[in-house]
Tab-separated table of C-alpha atoms in Angstrom:
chain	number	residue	atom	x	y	z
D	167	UNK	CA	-16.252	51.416	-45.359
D	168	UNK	CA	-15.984	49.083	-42.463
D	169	UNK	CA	-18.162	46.040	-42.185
D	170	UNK	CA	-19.257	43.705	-39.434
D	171	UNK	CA	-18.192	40.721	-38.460
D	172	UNK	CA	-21.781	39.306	-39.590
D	173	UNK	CA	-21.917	41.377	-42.870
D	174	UNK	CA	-20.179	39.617	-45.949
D	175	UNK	CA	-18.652	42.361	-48.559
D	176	UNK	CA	-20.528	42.818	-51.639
D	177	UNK	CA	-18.584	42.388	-54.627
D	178	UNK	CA	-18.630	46.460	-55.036
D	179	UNK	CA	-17.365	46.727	-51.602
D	180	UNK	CA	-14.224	44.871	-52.616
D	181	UNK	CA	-13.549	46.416	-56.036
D	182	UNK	CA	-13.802	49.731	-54.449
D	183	UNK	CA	-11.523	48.822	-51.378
D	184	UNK	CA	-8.950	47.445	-54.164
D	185	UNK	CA	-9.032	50.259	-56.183
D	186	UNK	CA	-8.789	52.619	-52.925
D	187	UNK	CA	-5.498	50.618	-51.768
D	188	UNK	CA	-4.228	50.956	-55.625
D	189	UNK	CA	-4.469	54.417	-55.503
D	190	UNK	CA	-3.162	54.855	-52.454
D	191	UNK	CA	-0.241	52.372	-52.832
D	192	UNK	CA	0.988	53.497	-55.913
D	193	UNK	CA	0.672	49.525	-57.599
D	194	UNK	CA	-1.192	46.685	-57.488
D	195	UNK	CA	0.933	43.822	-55.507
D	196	UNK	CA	-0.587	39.608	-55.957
D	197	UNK	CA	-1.152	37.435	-53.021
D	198	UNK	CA	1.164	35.445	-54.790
D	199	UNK	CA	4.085	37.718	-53.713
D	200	UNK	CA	3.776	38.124	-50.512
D	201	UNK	CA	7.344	37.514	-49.582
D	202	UNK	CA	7.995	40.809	-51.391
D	203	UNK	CA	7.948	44.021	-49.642
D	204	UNK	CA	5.120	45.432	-51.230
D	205	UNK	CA	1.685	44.517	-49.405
D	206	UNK	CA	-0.583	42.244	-51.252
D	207	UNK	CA	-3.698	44.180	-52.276
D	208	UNK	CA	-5.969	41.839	-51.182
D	209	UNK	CA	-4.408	41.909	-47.697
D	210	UNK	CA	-4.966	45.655	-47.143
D	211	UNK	CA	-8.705	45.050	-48.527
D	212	UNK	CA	-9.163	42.600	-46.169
D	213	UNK	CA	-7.975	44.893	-43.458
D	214	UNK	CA	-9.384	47.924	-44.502
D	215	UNK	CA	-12.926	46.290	-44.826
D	216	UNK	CA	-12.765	44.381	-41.187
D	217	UNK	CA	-11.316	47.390	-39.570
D	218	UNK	CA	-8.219	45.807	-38.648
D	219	UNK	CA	-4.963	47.477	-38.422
D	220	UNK	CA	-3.247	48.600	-40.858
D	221	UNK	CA	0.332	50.410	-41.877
D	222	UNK	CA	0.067	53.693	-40.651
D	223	UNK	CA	-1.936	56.153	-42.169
D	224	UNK	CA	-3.243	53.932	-44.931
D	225	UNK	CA	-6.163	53.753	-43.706
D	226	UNK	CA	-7.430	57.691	-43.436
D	227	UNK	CA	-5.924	57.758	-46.879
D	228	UNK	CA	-7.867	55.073	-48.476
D	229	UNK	CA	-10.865	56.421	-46.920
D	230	UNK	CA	-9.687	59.739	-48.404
D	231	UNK	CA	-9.882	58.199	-51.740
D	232	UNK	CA	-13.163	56.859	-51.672
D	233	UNK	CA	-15.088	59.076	-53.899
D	234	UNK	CA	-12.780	58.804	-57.143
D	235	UNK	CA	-12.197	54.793	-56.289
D	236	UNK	CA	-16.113	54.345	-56.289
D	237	UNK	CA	-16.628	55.899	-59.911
D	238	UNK	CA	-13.432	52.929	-61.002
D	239	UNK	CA	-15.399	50.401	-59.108
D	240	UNK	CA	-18.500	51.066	-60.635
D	241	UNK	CA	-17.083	50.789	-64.345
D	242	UNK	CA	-14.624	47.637	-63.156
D	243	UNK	CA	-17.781	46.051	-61.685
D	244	UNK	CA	-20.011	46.339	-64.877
D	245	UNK	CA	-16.503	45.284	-67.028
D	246	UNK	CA	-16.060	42.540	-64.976
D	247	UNK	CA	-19.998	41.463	-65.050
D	248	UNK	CA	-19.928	41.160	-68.637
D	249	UNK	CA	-17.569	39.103	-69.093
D	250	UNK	CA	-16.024	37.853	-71.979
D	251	UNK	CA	-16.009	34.576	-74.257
D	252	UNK	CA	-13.460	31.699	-74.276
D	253	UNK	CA	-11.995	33.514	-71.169
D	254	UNK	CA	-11.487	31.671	-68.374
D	255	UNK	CA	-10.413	33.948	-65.968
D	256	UNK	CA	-13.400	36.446	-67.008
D	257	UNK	CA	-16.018	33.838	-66.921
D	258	UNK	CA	-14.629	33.131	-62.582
D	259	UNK	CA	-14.863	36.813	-62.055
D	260	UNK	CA	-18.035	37.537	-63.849
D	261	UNK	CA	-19.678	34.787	-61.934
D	262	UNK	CA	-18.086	36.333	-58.585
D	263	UNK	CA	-18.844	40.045	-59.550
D	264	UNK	CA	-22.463	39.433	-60.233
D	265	UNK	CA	-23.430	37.604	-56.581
D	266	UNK	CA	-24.628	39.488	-53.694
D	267	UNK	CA	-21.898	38.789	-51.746
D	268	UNK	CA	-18.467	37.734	-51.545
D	269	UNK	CA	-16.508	35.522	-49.492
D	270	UNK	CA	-13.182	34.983	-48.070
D	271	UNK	CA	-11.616	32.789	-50.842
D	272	UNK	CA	-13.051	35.344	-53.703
D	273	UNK	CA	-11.525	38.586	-52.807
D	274	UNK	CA	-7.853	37.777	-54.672
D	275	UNK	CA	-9.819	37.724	-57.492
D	276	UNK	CA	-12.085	40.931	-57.406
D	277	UNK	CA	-8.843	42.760	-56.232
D	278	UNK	CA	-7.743	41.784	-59.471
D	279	UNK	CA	-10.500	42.676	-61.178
D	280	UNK	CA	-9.184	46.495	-61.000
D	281	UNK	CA	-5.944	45.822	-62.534
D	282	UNK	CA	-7.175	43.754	-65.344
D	283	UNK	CA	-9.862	46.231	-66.314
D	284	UNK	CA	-6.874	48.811	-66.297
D	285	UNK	CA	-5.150	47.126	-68.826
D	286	UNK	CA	-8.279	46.065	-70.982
D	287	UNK	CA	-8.485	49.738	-71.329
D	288	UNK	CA	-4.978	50.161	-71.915
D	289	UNK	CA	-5.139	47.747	-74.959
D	290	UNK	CA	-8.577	49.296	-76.275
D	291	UNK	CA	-6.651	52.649	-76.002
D	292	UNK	CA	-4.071	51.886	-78.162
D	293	UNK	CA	-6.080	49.727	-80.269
D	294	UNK	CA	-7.870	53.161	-81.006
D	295	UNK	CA	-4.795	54.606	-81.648
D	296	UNK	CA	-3.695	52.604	-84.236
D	297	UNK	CA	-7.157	52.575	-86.204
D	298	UNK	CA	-7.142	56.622	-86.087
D	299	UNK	CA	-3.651	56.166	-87.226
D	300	UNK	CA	-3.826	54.033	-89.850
D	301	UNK	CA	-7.063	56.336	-91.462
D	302	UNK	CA	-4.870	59.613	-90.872
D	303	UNK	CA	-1.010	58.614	-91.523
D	304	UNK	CA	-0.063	59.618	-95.098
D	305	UNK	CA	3.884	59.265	-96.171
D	306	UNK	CA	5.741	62.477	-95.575
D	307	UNK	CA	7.922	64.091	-98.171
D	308	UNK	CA	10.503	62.138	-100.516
D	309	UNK	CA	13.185	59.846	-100.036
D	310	UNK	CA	16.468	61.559	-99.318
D	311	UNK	CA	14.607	64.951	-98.818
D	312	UNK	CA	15.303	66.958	-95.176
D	313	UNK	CA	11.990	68.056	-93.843
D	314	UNK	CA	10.847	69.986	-90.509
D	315	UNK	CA	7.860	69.214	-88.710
D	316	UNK	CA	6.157	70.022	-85.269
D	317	UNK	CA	5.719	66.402	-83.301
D	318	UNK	CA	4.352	65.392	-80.369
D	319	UNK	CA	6.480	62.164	-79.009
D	320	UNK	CA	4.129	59.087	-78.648
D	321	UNK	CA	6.990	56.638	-77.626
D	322	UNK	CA	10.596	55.953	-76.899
D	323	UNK	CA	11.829	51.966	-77.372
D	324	UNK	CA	15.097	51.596	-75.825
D	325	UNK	CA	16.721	49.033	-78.422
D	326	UNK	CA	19.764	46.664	-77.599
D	327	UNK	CA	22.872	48.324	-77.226
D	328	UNK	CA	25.870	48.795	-79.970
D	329	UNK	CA	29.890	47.630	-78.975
D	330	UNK	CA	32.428	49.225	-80.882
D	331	UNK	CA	35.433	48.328	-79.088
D	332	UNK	CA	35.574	50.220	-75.804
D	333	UNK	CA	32.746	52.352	-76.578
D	334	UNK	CA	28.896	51.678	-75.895
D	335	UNK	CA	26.403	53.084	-78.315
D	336	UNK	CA	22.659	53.659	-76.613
D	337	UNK	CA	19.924	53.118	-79.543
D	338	UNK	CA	16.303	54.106	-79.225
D	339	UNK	CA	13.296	54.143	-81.650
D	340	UNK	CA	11.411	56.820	-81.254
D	341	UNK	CA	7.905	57.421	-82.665
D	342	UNK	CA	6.714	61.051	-83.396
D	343	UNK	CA	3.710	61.979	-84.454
D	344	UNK	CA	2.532	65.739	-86.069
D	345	UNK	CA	-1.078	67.417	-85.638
D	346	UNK	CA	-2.374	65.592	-88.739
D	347	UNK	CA	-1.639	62.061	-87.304
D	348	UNK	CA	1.251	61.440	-89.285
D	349	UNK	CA	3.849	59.290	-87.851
D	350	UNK	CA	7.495	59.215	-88.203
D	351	UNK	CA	9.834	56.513	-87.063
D	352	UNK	CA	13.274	57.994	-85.960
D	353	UNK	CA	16.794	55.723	-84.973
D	354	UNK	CA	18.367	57.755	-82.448
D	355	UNK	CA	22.044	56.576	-81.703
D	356	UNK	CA	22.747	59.854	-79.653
D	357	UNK	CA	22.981	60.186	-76.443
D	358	UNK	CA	20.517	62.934	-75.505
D	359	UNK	CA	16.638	62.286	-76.542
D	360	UNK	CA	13.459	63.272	-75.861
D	361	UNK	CA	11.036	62.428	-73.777
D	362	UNK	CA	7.427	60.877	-74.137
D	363	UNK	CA	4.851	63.019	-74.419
D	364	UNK	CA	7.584	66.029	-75.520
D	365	UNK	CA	6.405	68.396	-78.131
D	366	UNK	CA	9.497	69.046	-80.811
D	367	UNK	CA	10.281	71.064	-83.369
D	368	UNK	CA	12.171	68.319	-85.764
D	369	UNK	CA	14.255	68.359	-88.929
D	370	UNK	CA	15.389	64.650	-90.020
D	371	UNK	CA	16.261	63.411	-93.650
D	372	UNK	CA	13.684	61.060	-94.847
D	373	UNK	CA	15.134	57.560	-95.444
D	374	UNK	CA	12.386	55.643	-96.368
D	375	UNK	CA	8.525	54.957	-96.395
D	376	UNK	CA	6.821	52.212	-95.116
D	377	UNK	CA	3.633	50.311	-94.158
D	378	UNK	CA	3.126	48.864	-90.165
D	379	UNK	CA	0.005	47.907	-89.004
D	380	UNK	CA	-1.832	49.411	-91.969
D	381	UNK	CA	-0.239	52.586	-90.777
D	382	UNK	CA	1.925	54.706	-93.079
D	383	UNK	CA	4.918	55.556	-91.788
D	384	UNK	CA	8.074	57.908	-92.731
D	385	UNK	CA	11.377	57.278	-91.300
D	386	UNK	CA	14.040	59.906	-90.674
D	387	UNK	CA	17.521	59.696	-90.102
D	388	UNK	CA	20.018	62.745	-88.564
D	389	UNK	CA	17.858	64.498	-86.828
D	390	UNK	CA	17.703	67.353	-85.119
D	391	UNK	CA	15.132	68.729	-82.470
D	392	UNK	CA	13.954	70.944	-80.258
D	393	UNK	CA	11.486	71.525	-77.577
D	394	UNK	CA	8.445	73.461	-78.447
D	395	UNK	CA	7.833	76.612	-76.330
């Protein structure tokens, strides 16, 4: 969408110009750092929206993404217009995001307004996650007892690394969970691991049970895995 020089953007028109250059982009870069190489957001908003140049072939690609970047805008506007108490920041944009228009000094702000509501979904994600884990998670076998168990990795932690002498030990933590929602915690001092997201066939001793975040967990030491066909 291009405007004229006489039209001011509507709040909408920004959002979805923001998300459009997000997509496109591959990140979402502040004004604040424009002496990095990556291009500000709002500065390829503000081009894209006053039809001024821009790097080459951003522009047919933003256009491009229009459709999918409108359904974002729509839910980032409507996040964005509600608000939320005792934040500051959220109380600016929800002022800005429910005006008619927008003006120059506002659009750093709505461009934003995409990458916060990313993350507010992000954290309400995982919040979920944790509640359906903490109803499901029940301790798995008995201390000192070698179990199997097909797991689905949820996340590898790359943990500071071990000096013995000359040698260099990588540690991870890696959280695994099976198709009940159980979740095992696993040490891994070896070199090769999985990856997130990996489906495994696992066989680890269990080394002890505990209690994170209401969420039963079972820990397992020397394992061995394998991916699942």
């Amino acid at each position: 969408m291009t405007r004229t020089a006489t039209t001011a953007p509507s709040p909408l028109d920004i959002i979805t110009a923001a998300a459009a250059a997000i997509a496109v982009r591959g990140y979402y870069q502040p004004l604040s750092r424009m002496w990095e190489s990556a291009v500000p957001t709002v500065m390829d908003v503000e081009h894209y929206l006053n039809g001024t140049a821009m790097d080459r072939g951003i522009r047919p690609r933003m256009d491009a993404a229009q459709a999918e970047a409108a359904a974002t805008a729509a839910a980032v506007l409507q996040w964005a217009r509600d608000g939320e108490s005792g934040n500051e920041y959220r109380a600016k944009l929800a002022a800005l995001a429910r005006a008619e228009h927008a003006t120059g000094r506002d659009l750093s702000i709505l461009c934003s307004a995409v990458v916060a509501w990313q993350r507010d979904q992000q954290r309400a994600h995982r919040a979920a996650e944790r509640a359906d884990e903490a109803a499901h998670s029940r301790h798995q076998g008995a201390i000192g007892e070698r179990l199997t168990a097909a797991v689905t990795v949820d996340a590898v932690v790359k943990l500071p690394e071990r000096h013995y002498g000359y040698r260099t030990q990588q540690r991870h933590m890696i959280k695994l969970r099976d198709e009940d929602r159980n979740v095992f915690v696993w040490f891994s001092s070896t070199a090769t691991i999985p990856s997130e997201g990996d489906r495994l066939t696992v066989t680890g001793t269990v080394s002890k049970h505990d209690t994170y975040r209401e969420t039963a967990q079972t820990y397992l030491t020397r394992c061995r895995w394998t991916k699942a066909d």
